[in-house]
CSV table of C-alpha atoms in Angstrom, one decimal:
chain,number,residue,atom,x,y,z
A,1,MET,CA,2.6,20.3,1.9
A,2,ALA,CA,5.9,19.9,0.1
A,3,TYR,CA,6.8,16.8,-1.8
A,4,ASP,CA,8.6,14.3,0.4
A,5,ALA,CA,9.9,11.1,-1.2
A,6,SER,CA,10.7,9.6,2.2
A,7,THR,CA,7.0,9.1,2.9
A,8,LEU,CA,6.4,6.9,-0.2
A,9,PRO,CA,5.6,3.2,0.2
A,10,ASP,CA,8.0,0.4,-0.7
A,11,VAL,CA,7.0,-0.8,-4.1
A,12,SER,CA,10.1,-2.8,-5.0
A,13,GLY,CA,8.3,-6.1,-4.6
A,14,LEU,CA,5.5,-5.3,-7.0
A,15,THR,CA,5.3,-6.9,-10.4
A,16,VAL,CA,4.8,-4.4,-13.2
A,17,GLY,CA,3.0,-5.6,-16.3
A,18,ILE,CA,3.0,-3.5,-19.5
A,19,ILE,CA,0.3,-4.0,-22.0
A,20,GLY,CA,1.7,-2.8,-25.3
A,21,GLY,CA,5.2,-3.5,-24.0
A,22,THR,CA,6.6,-4.1,-27.5
A,23,GLY,CA,5.9,-0.5,-28.6
A,24,ASP,CA,8.3,2.4,-28.0
A,25,GLN,CA,6.7,3.8,-24.9
A,26,GLY,CA,6.0,0.4,-23.3
A,27,ARG,CA,9.5,-0.9,-24.1
A,28,GLY,CA,11.0,2.3,-22.6
A,29,LEU,CA,9.1,2.1,-19.4
A,30,ALA,CA,9.9,-1.6,-19.1
A,31,TYR,CA,13.6,-0.9,-19.6
A,32,ARG,CA,13.6,1.7,-16.8
A,33,PHE,CA,11.7,-0.4,-14.3
A,34,ALA,CA,14.0,-3.4,-15.1
A,35,ARG,CA,17.0,-1.2,-14.6
A,36,ALA,CA,15.6,-0.3,-11.2
A,37,GLY,CA,15.3,-4.0,-10.3
A,38,GLN,CA,11.5,-4.3,-10.6
A,39,THR,CA,10.0,-7.5,-11.9
A,40,VAL,CA,8.6,-6.7,-15.3
A,41,LEU,CA,6.2,-8.5,-17.6
A,42,ILE,CA,6.0,-7.5,-21.2
A,43,GLY,CA,2.5,-8.0,-22.7
A,44,SER,CA,1.6,-8.3,-26.4
A,45,ARG,CA,-1.2,-9.9,-28.5
A,46,SER,CA,1.6,-12.3,-29.6
A,47,ALA,CA,3.3,-14.2,-26.7
A,48,GLU,CA,6.3,-14.9,-29.0
A,49,ARG,CA,6.7,-11.2,-29.8
A,50,ALA,CA,6.5,-10.3,-26.1
A,51,ALA,CA,9.1,-12.9,-25.2
A,52,GLU,CA,11.5,-11.6,-27.9
A,53,SER,CA,11.0,-8.0,-26.6
A,54,ALA,CA,11.6,-9.1,-23.0
A,55,ALA,CA,14.8,-10.9,-24.0
A,56,GLU,CA,16.0,-7.8,-25.8
A,57,ILE,CA,15.3,-5.6,-22.8
A,58,ALA,CA,16.9,-8.0,-20.3
A,59,ALA,CA,20.1,-7.7,-22.4
A,60,LEU,CA,20.3,-3.9,-22.4
A,61,PRO,CA,23.0,-2.1,-20.3
A,62,GLY,CA,22.0,-1.4,-16.7
A,63,VAL,CA,19.6,-4.2,-16.3
A,64,PRO,CA,20.8,-6.4,-13.4
A,65,ALA,CA,22.1,-9.8,-14.3
A,66,GLY,CA,19.5,-12.4,-13.5
A,67,GLY,CA,16.8,-9.7,-13.4
A,68,SER,CA,13.2,-10.6,-14.1
A,69,VAL,CA,12.0,-9.4,-17.4
A,70,THR,CA,9.7,-11.9,-19.2
A,71,GLY,CA,7.0,-11.7,-21.9
A,72,ALA,CA,3.6,-13.3,-22.3
A,73,ALA,CA,0.2,-12.7,-23.9
A,74,ASN,CA,-1.7,-9.7,-22.6
A,75,ASP,CA,-4.2,-11.8,-20.7
A,76,GLU,CA,-1.5,-13.7,-18.8
A,77,VAL,CA,0.4,-10.5,-18.0
A,78,ALA,CA,-2.8,-8.9,-16.7
A,79,ARG,CA,-3.4,-11.9,-14.3
A,80,ARG,CA,0.2,-12.1,-13.0
A,81,SER,CA,0.9,-8.3,-12.4
A,82,ASP,CA,0.2,-6.1,-9.4
A,83,VAL,CA,0.3,-3.0,-11.5
A,84,VAL,CA,-0.5,-2.9,-15.2
A,85,ILE,CA,0.5,-0.1,-17.4
A,86,ILE,CA,-1.6,0.5,-20.6
A,87,ALA,CA,0.7,1.7,-23.3
A,88,VAL,CA,-1.1,0.7,-26.5
A,89,PRO,CA,-1.9,2.9,-29.6
A,90,TRP,CA,-5.0,5.0,-29.2
A,91,ASP,CA,-6.8,3.3,-32.1
A,92,GLY,CA,-6.6,0.0,-30.3
A,93,HIS,CA,-7.2,1.3,-26.8
A,94,ALA,CA,-10.9,0.5,-26.2
A,95,ALA,CA,-10.8,-3.0,-27.7
A,96,THR,CA,-7.6,-4.0,-25.8
A,97,VAL,CA,-8.8,-2.7,-22.5
A,98,ALA,CA,-12.3,-4.1,-22.8
A,99,ALA,CA,-10.9,-7.6,-23.6
A,100,LEU,CA,-8.9,-7.5,-20.3
A,101,ALA,CA,-11.6,-6.4,-17.9
A,102,GLU,CA,-11.9,-9.8,-16.2
A,103,PRO,CA,-8.1,-10.4,-15.6
A,104,LEU,CA,-7.6,-6.8,-14.6
A,105,ALA,CA,-10.2,-6.9,-11.9
A,106,GLY,CA,-8.7,-5.9,-8.6
A,107,ARG,CA,-5.5,-4.7,-10.3
A,108,ILE,CA,-3.9,-1.2,-10.3
A,109,VAL,CA,-4.2,0.0,-13.9
A,110,VAL,CA,-2.1,2.9,-15.1
A,111,ASP,CA,-3.1,4.4,-18.4
A,112,CYS,CA,-0.5,6.5,-20.3
A,113,VAL,CA,-2.2,6.6,-23.6
A,114,ASN,CA,-2.6,10.0,-25.4
A,115,PRO,CA,-5.5,10.3,-27.9
A,116,LEU,CA,-3.8,12.3,-30.6
A,117,GLY,CA,-4.4,12.9,-34.3
A,118,PHE,CA,-1.8,14.0,-36.9
A,119,ASP,CA,-2.2,16.1,-40.1
A,120,LYS,CA,-0.1,18.4,-42.1
A,121,GLN,CA,-0.2,21.0,-39.3
A,122,GLY,CA,1.1,18.5,-36.8
A,123,PRO,CA,-0.4,16.7,-33.7
A,124,TYR,CA,-3.7,17.7,-32.1
A,125,ALA,CA,-5.9,16.3,-29.4
A,126,LEU,CA,-8.8,14.1,-30.3
A,127,THR,CA,-12.2,14.2,-28.8
A,128,VAL,CA,-13.0,11.2,-26.6
A,129,ALA,CA,-16.6,10.5,-25.8
A,130,GLU,CA,-15.8,9.5,-22.2
A,131,GLY,CA,-13.6,12.7,-21.7
A,132,SER,CA,-10.1,11.1,-21.9
A,133,ALA,CA,-8.3,7.8,-22.5
A,134,VAL,CA,-8.1,7.1,-18.8
A,135,GLN,CA,-11.8,7.8,-18.3
A,136,GLN,CA,-12.6,5.4,-21.1
A,137,ALA,CA,-10.4,2.8,-19.4
A,138,ALA,CA,-12.1,3.4,-16.1
A,139,ALA,CA,-15.5,2.9,-17.7
A,140,LEU,CA,-14.4,-0.4,-19.2
A,141,LEU,CA,-12.7,-1.6,-16.0
A,142,PRO,CA,-15.3,-1.0,-13.2
A,143,ASP,CA,-13.5,-3.5,-10.9
A,144,SER,CA,-10.0,-2.1,-11.4
A,145,ARG,CA,-8.2,0.7,-9.6
A,146,VAL,CA,-7.5,3.2,-12.4
A,147,CYS,CA,-5.2,6.2,-12.8
A,148,ALA,CA,-3.5,8.2,-15.5
A,149,ALA,CA,0.3,8.6,-15.3
A,150,PHE,CA,3.5,8.6,-17.5
A,151,ASN,CA,1.7,10.5,-20.3
A,152,HIS,CA,4.6,13.0,-20.8
A,153,VAL,CA,7.7,10.7,-20.6
A,154,SER,CA,9.8,10.8,-23.7
A,155,ALA,CA,10.2,7.3,-25.3
A,156,PRO,CA,13.7,8.1,-26.7
A,157,LEU,CA,14.9,9.1,-23.3
A,158,LEU,CA,13.5,6.0,-21.7
A,159,ALA,CA,15.2,3.8,-24.2
A,160,ASP,CA,18.6,5.5,-24.2
A,161,PRO,CA,21.0,3.4,-22.0
A,162,GLU,CA,23.3,6.4,-21.7
A,163,VAL,CA,20.6,8.5,-20.0
A,164,ASP,CA,20.9,7.8,-16.2
A,165,ARG,CA,18.4,10.4,-15.0
A,166,ILE,CA,15.1,11.6,-16.5
A,167,ASP,CA,14.3,14.9,-14.7
A,168,LEU,CA,10.6,15.4,-14.9
A,169,ASP,CA,7.4,15.1,-12.9
A,170,VAL,CA,4.8,12.4,-13.6
A,171,LEU,CA,1.3,13.9,-13.3
A,172,ILE,CA,-1.2,11.4,-11.7
A,173,CYS,CA,-4.9,11.7,-12.1
A,174,THR,CA,-7.2,9.3,-10.1
A,175,GLU,CA,-10.2,9.0,-7.9
A,176,ASP,CA,-8.2,6.7,-5.6
A,177,ARG,CA,-5.8,8.8,-3.5
A,178,GLU,CA,-3.9,5.7,-2.3
A,179,LEU,CA,-2.8,5.2,-5.9
A,180,VAL,CA,-1.0,8.5,-5.9
A,181,ASP,CA,1.6,7.3,-3.4
A,182,ILE,CA,1.9,3.8,-5.0
A,183,VAL,CA,2.3,5.1,-8.6
A,184,GLY,CA,4.4,8.0,-7.3
A,185,ALA,CA,6.7,5.5,-5.7
A,186,LEU,CA,7.0,3.6,-8.9
A,187,ALA,CA,7.9,6.8,-10.7
A,188,ALA,CA,10.6,7.5,-8.1
A,189,ARG,CA,12.2,4.2,-9.0
A,190,ILE,CA,13.4,6.0,-12.1
A,191,PRO,CA,16.1,8.5,-11.1
A,192,GLY,CA,15.0,12.1,-11.5
A,193,MET,CA,11.3,11.4,-11.6
A,194,ARG,CA,8.6,12.5,-9.1
A,195,GLY,CA,4.9,11.5,-9.1
A,196,ILE,CA,2.6,14.5,-8.5
A,197,TYR,CA,-1.1,14.4,-7.9
A,198,ALA,CA,-2.8,16.4,-10.6
A,199,GLY,CA,-6.5,15.9,-9.8
A,200,ARG,CA,-9.4,13.5,-10.5
A,201,LEU,CA,-9.9,11.5,-13.7
A,202,ARG,CA,-11.9,14.4,-15.2
A,203,ASN,CA,-8.7,16.5,-15.2
A,204,ALA,CA,-6.8,14.0,-17.3
A,205,HIS,CA,-8.0,15.3,-20.7
A,206,GLN,CA,-5.8,18.3,-20.7
A,207,ILE,CA,-2.8,16.3,-19.5
A,208,GLU,CA,-3.2,13.8,-22.4
A,209,ALA,CA,-3.9,16.7,-24.9
A,210,PHE,CA,-0.8,18.6,-23.7
A,211,THR,CA,1.4,15.9,-25.3
A,212,ALA,CA,0.6,17.6,-28.6
A,213,ASN,CA,2.2,20.8,-27.3
A,214,LEU,CA,5.3,18.8,-26.1
A,215,ILE,CA,5.7,17.2,-29.5
A,216,ALA,CA,5.6,20.7,-31.0
A,217,ILE,CA,8.2,21.9,-28.5
A,218,ASN,CA,10.4,19.0,-29.2
A,219,LYS,CA,10.3,19.5,-32.9
A,220,ARG,CA,11.0,23.2,-32.7
A,221,TYR,CA,13.9,22.9,-30.2
A,222,LYS,CA,15.2,19.5,-31.1
A,223,ALA,CA,14.6,18.3,-27.5
A,224,HIS,CA,12.9,15.7,-25.4
A,225,ALA,CA,10.9,18.0,-23.2
A,226,GLY,CA,9.0,16.9,-20.1
A,227,ILE,CA,7.1,18.6,-17.3
A,228,ARG,CA,8.5,19.9,-13.9
A,229,VAL,CA,6.1,21.4,-11.3
A,230,THR,CA,7.6,24.2,-9.3
A,231,ASP,CA,7.3,25.1,-5.7
A,232,LEU,CA,6.9,21.5,-4.6
């Protein structure tokens, strides 16, 4: 079955919360969703820092005047959002997610964290006891609807106001097939993006790990490479 964006649900009314919204990836995703007119909540351990980041994003080019971008502590963002994106550093992933298990109950949780290490030879994939970052999140969030997505989106491209389209596919891994359409529809709110189902959660490890290859590609070719799936 070919990809058909016309079949995707209307997600324009969903509130998107971003845990780790003050970091590069979180800020970039927040900016793109705000540009699309989505209601965005920036989460941080510090409510003040989150509010500052939200104000900065709201003032960026392309964000609709009067648009809704606000900041709050992680717990409040988790409670107020329909969809919550986890975009924290890997070394704080488990502790952050575990602390939010109660407010994230019943929520859609999108994990875009890539467990990578770095040494003199460059980036490399780390071994995760649960199999992947998203599987760790799923184990810690038994009452949430969990998927992996947005792992391969370049933070510099997301943050660049002069970039109107980001032509890549967002690979989605989940046990919950309904999430594929919901998260795919959110991806499609960013011009140029498509959401593509890439298998169950157990298949997320190689997607997270492939980010190390993309970093190597970007360094070699001075690019901001992404993934595009052919024949769809």
